[in-house]
Coordinates of C-alpha atoms in Angstrom, one line a residue:
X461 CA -68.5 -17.8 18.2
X462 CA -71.6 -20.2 19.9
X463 CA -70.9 -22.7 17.0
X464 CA -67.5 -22.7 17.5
X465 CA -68.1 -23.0 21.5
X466 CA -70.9 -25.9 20.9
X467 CA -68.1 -27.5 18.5
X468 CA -65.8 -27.4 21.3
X469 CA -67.7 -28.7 23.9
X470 CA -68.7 -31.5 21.8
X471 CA -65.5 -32.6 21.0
X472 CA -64.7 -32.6 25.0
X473 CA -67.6 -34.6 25.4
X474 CA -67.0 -37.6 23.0
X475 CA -63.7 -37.8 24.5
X476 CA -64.6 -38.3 27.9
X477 CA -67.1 -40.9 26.6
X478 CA -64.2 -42.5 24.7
X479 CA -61.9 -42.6 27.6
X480 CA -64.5 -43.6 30.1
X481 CA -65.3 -46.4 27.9
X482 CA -62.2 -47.9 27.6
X483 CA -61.1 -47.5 30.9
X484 CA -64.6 -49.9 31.7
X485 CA -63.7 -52.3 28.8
X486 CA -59.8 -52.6 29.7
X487 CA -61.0 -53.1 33.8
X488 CA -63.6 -55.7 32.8
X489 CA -65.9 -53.3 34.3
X490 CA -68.7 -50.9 33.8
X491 CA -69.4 -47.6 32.7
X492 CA -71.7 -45.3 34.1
X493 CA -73.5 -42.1 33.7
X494 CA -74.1 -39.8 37.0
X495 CA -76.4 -36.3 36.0
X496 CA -76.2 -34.2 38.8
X497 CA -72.4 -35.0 39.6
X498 CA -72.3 -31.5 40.9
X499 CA -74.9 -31.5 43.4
X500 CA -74.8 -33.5 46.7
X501 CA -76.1 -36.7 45.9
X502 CA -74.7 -36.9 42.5
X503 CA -71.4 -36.3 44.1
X504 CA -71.4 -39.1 46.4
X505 CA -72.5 -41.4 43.8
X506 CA -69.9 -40.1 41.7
X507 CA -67.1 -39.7 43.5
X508 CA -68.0 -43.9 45.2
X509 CA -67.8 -44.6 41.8
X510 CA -64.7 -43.1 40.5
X511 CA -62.9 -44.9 43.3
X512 CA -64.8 -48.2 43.1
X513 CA -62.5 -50.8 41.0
X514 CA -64.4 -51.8 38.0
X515 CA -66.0 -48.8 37.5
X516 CA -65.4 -46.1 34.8
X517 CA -68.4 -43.4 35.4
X518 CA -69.1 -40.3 33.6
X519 CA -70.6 -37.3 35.7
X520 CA -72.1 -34.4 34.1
X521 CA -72.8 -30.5 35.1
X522 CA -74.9 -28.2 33.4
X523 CA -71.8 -25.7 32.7
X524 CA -68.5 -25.2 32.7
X525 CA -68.1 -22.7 36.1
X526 CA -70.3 -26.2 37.3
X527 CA -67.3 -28.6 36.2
X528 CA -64.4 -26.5 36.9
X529 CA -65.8 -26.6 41.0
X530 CA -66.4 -30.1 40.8
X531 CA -63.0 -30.4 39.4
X532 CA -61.7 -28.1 41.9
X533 CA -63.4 -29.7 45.0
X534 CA -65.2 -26.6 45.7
X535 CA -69.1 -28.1 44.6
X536 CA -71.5 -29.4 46.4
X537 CA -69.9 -32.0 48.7
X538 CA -66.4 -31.0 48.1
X539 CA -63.5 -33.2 47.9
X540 CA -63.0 -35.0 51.0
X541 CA -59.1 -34.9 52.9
X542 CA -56.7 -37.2 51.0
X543 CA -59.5 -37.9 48.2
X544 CA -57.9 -38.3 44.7
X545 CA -58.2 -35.6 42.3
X546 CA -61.4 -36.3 39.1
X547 CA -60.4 -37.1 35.9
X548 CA -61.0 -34.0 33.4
X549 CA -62.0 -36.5 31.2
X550 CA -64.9 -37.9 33.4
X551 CA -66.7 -34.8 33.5
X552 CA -69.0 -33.5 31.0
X553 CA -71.0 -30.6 31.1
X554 CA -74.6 -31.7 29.4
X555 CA -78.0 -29.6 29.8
X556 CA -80.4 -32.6 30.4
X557 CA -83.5 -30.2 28.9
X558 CA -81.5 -29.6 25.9
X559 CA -78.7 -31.5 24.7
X560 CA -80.7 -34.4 22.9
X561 CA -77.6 -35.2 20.8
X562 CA -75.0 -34.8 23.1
X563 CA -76.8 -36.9 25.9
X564 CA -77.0 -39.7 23.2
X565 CA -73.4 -39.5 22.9
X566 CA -72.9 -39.8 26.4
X567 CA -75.0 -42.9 26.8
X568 CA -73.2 -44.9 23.9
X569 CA -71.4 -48.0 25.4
X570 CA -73.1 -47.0 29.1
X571 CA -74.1 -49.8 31.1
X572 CA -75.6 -47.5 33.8
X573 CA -78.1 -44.1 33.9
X574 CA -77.5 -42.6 37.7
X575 CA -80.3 -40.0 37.5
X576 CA -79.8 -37.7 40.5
X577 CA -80.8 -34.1 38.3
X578 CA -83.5 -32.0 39.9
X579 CA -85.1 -28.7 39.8
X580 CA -83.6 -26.9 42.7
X581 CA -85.8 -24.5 45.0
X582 CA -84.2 -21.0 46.1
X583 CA -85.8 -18.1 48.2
X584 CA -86.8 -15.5 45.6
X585 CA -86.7 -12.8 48.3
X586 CA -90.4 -12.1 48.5
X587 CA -92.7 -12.8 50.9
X588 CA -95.9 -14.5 51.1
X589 CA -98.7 -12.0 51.9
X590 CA -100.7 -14.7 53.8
X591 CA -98.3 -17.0 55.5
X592 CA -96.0 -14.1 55.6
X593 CA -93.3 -16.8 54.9
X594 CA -90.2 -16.6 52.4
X595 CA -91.8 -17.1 48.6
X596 CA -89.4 -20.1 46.6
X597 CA -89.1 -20.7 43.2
X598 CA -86.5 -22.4 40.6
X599 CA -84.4 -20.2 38.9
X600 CA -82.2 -22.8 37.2
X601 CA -85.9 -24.7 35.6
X602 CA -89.3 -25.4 36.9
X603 CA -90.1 -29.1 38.0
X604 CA -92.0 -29.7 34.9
X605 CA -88.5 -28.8 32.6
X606 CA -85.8 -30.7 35.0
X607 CA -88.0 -33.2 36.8
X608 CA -89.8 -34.3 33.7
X609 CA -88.9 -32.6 30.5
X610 CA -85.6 -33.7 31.1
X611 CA -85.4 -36.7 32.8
X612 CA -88.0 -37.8 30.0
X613 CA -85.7 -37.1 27.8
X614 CA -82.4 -39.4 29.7
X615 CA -85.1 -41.7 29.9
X616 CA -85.5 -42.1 26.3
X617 CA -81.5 -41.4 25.1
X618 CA -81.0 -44.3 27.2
X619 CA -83.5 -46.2 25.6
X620 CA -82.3 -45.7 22.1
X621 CA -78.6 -45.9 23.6
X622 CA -79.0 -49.7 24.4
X623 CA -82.4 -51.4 25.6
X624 CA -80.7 -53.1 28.6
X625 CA -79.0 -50.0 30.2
X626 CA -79.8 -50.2 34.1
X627 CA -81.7 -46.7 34.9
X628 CA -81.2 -45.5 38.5
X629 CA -83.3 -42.9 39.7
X630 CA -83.3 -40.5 43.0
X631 CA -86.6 -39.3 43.3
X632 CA -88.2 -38.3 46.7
X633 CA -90.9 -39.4 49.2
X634 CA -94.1 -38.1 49.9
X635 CA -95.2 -38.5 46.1
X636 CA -98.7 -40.4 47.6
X637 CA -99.8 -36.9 48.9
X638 CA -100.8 -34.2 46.2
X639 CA -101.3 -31.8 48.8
X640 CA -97.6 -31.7 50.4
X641 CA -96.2 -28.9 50.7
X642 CA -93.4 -29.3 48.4
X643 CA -95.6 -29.0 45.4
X644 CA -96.2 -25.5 46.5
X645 CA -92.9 -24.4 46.2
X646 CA -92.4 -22.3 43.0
X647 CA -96.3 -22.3 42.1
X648 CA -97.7 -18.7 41.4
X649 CA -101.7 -18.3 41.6
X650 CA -102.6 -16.6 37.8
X651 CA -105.0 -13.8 37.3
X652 CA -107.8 -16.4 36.3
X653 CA -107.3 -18.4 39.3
X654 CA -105.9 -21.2 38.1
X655 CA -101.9 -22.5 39.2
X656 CA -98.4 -22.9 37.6
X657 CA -95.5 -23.8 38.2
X658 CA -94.4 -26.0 41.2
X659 CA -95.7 -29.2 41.6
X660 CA -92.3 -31.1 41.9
X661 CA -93.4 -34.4 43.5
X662 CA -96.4 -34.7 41.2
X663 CA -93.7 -34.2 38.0
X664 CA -91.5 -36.4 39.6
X665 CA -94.0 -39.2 39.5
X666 CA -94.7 -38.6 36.1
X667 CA -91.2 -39.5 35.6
X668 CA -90.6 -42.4 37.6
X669 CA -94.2 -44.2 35.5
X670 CA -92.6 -43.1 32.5
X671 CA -89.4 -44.6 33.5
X672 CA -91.5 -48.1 34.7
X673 CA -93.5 -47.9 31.4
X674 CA -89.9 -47.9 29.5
X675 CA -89.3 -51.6 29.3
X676 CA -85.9 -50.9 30.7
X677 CA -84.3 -52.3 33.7
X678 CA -85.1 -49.6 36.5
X679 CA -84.9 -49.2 40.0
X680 CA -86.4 -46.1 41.9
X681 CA -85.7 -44.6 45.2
X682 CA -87.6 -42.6 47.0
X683 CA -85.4 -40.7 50.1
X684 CA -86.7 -39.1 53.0
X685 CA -85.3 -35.3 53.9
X686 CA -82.0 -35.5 52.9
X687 CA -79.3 -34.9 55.5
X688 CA -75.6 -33.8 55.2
X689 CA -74.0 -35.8 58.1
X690 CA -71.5 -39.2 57.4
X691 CA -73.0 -42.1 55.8
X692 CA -72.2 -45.5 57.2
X693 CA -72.9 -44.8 60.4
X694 CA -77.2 -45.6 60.6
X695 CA -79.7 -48.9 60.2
X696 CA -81.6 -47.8 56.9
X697 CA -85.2 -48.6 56.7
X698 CA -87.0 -49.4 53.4
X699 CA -91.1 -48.8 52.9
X700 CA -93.6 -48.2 49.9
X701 CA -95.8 -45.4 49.4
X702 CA -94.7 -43.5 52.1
X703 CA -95.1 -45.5 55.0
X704 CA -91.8 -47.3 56.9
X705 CA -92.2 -49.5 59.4
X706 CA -89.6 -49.8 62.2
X707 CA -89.0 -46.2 62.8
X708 CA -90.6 -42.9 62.7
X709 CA -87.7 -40.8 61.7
X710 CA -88.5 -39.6 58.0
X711 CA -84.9 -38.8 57.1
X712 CA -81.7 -39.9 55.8
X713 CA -78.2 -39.1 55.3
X714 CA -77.3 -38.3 51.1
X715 CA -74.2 -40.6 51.4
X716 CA -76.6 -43.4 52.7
X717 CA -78.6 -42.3 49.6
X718 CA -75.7 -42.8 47.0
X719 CA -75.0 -46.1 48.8
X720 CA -77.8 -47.9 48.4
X721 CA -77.9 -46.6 45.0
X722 CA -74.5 -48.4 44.2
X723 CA -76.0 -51.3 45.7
X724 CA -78.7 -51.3 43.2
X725 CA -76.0 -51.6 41.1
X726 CA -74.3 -54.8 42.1
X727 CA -77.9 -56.6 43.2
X728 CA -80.0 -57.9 41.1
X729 CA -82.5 -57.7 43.5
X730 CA -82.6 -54.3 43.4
X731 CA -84.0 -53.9 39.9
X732 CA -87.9 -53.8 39.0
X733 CA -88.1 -52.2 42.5
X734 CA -89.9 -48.2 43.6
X735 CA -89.2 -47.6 47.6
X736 CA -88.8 -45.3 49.7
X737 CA -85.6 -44.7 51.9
X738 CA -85.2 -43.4 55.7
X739 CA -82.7 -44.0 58.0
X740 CA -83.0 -44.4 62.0
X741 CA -81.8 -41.8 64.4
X742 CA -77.6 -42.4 64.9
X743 CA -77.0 -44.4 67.5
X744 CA -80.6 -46.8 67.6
X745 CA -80.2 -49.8 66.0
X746 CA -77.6 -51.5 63.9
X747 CA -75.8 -50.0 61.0
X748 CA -76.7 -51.3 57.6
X749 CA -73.9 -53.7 56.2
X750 CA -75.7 -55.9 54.3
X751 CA -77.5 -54.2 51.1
X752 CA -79.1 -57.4 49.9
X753 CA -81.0 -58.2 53.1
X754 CA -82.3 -54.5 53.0
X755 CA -84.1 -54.4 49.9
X756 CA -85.0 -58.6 51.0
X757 CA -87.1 -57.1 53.7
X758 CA -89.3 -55.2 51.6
X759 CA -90.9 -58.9 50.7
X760 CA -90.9 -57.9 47.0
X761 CA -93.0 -55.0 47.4
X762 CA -93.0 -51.7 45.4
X763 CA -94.9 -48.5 45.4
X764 CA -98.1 -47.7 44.2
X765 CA -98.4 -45.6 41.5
X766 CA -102.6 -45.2 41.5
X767 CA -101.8 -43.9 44.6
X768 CA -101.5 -39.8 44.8
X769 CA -101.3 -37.8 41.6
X770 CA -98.7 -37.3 38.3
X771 CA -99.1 -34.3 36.7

């Protein structure tokens, strides 16, 4: 019955990499591969995409309940009022930690890695003798797994896919500072006194060097705390290594996110490039229009990665 399942699900793969890929070819366009097209920053990248002309993406889930909500409109974002249903055929459901082959499959003929997969924190129900605040961990993968186990390996099925495939990744700020308190989500103290688990921005990082270390064309962004209000409507601010001059506010919308993602897309300017991502408060300044002149303000600087820790 599993081989018969795994058969299956192959097959449904390779044909939404065969009809994504001509439907790119026949619109002179590009295709492109979104991981995470279920979550909320996947999904706006994904579903920009899907309606963008010349674009013929590919999102994957990590299982089928996963894809049958995305197709549905019932994950993550939902499907907005009036949007156009997905293609069943541009939806795949791929486990980034395990699915060497089938990611390799997926990649074939891709012009474009959108890597917006990431280990996911969740109350465990326990609390925290001394802070006597909620205990987190990641039931669906610790950081190491998702964040670098298996971005490691998109990373390197995109490599042997094609050496010029554009590699977009969603990361997160505050990687500078090994003692934020997002690596302490998910970490357990063991009975020798050492740690595991957690560690998220520190894995991250590991990824993102990998990914600059990889020869191919890459562009990194690094959001602020991630907001689910409207897009469009904000001045976005650029930095490096966590520091962002012109505002103070340290977060951003996810559909401001997704668009500057796009934009690194269409701009070569974007590529080469690690920086970090905040928006200012609605309503103070002007709203970003121009994507070029953003990442042109940055004065062709990136972050710096002997700054903070990997793990």
């Amino acid at each position: 019955m599993h081989m018969k399942a795994t058969a299956s699900k192959i097959i449904l793969i390779l044909s939404a990499v065969s009809s994504c890929c001509a439907l790119a070819m026949d619109n002179g366009g590009r295709s492109v591969l979104v991981t995470g097209a279920g979550g909320q920053t996947g999904q706006h990248i994904f579903r920009k995409l899907l309606a963008k002309p010349g674009y013929a993406p590919i999102g994957t889930v990590r299982s089928e309940a996963s894809r049958q909500a995305l197709l549905e409109g019932t994950a993550g974002i939902g499907a907005a009022d009036g949007a156009p249903a997905i293609p069943e055929e541009s939806v795949a459901v791929c486990d980034i930690t395990s699915d060497d082959s089938i990611l390799e499959e997926l990649l074939k003929g891709c012009d474009a890695l959108m890597i917006c997969t990431s280990a996911k924190p969740a109350p465990t129900g326990e609390i925290e003798e001394e802070t006597k605040r909620p205990k987190f961990g990641f039931p669906n993968g610790q950081p190491e797994l998702v964040d670098w186990l298996g971005q490691k390996k998109l990373i390197d099925a995109a490599k042997k896919a094609k050496t010029d495939i554009h590699v977009v990744l969603c990361s997160s700020m505050g990687g500078t500072n090994p003692n934020n308190s997002l690596n302490n989500l998910g970490k357990t103290v063991n009975t020798d006194g050492s740690s595991s688990g957690g560690d998220i921005l520190k894995w991250k990082r590991k990824a993102e060097m990998y990914l600059v270390e990889s020869g191919l064309p890459y562009t990194i962004v690094h959001p602020g705390g991630l907001l689910n209000e409207p897009g469009n409507e904000r001045e976005l601010c650029l930095g490096v290594d966590d520091k962002i001059p012109g505002t103070s506010n340290n977060s951003v919308p996810r559909e401001d996110v997704a668009n500057v993602m796009i934009a690194a897309l269409e701009n070569v300017e974007y590529r080469g490039r690690s920086f970090d991502l905040v928006s200012k408060p609605a309503g103070d300044g002007i709203v970003t229009e121009d994507y070029s002149k953003l990442v042109a303000d940055l004065a062709g600087k990136n972050c710096d990665y002997s700054l903070g820790e990997s793990a």
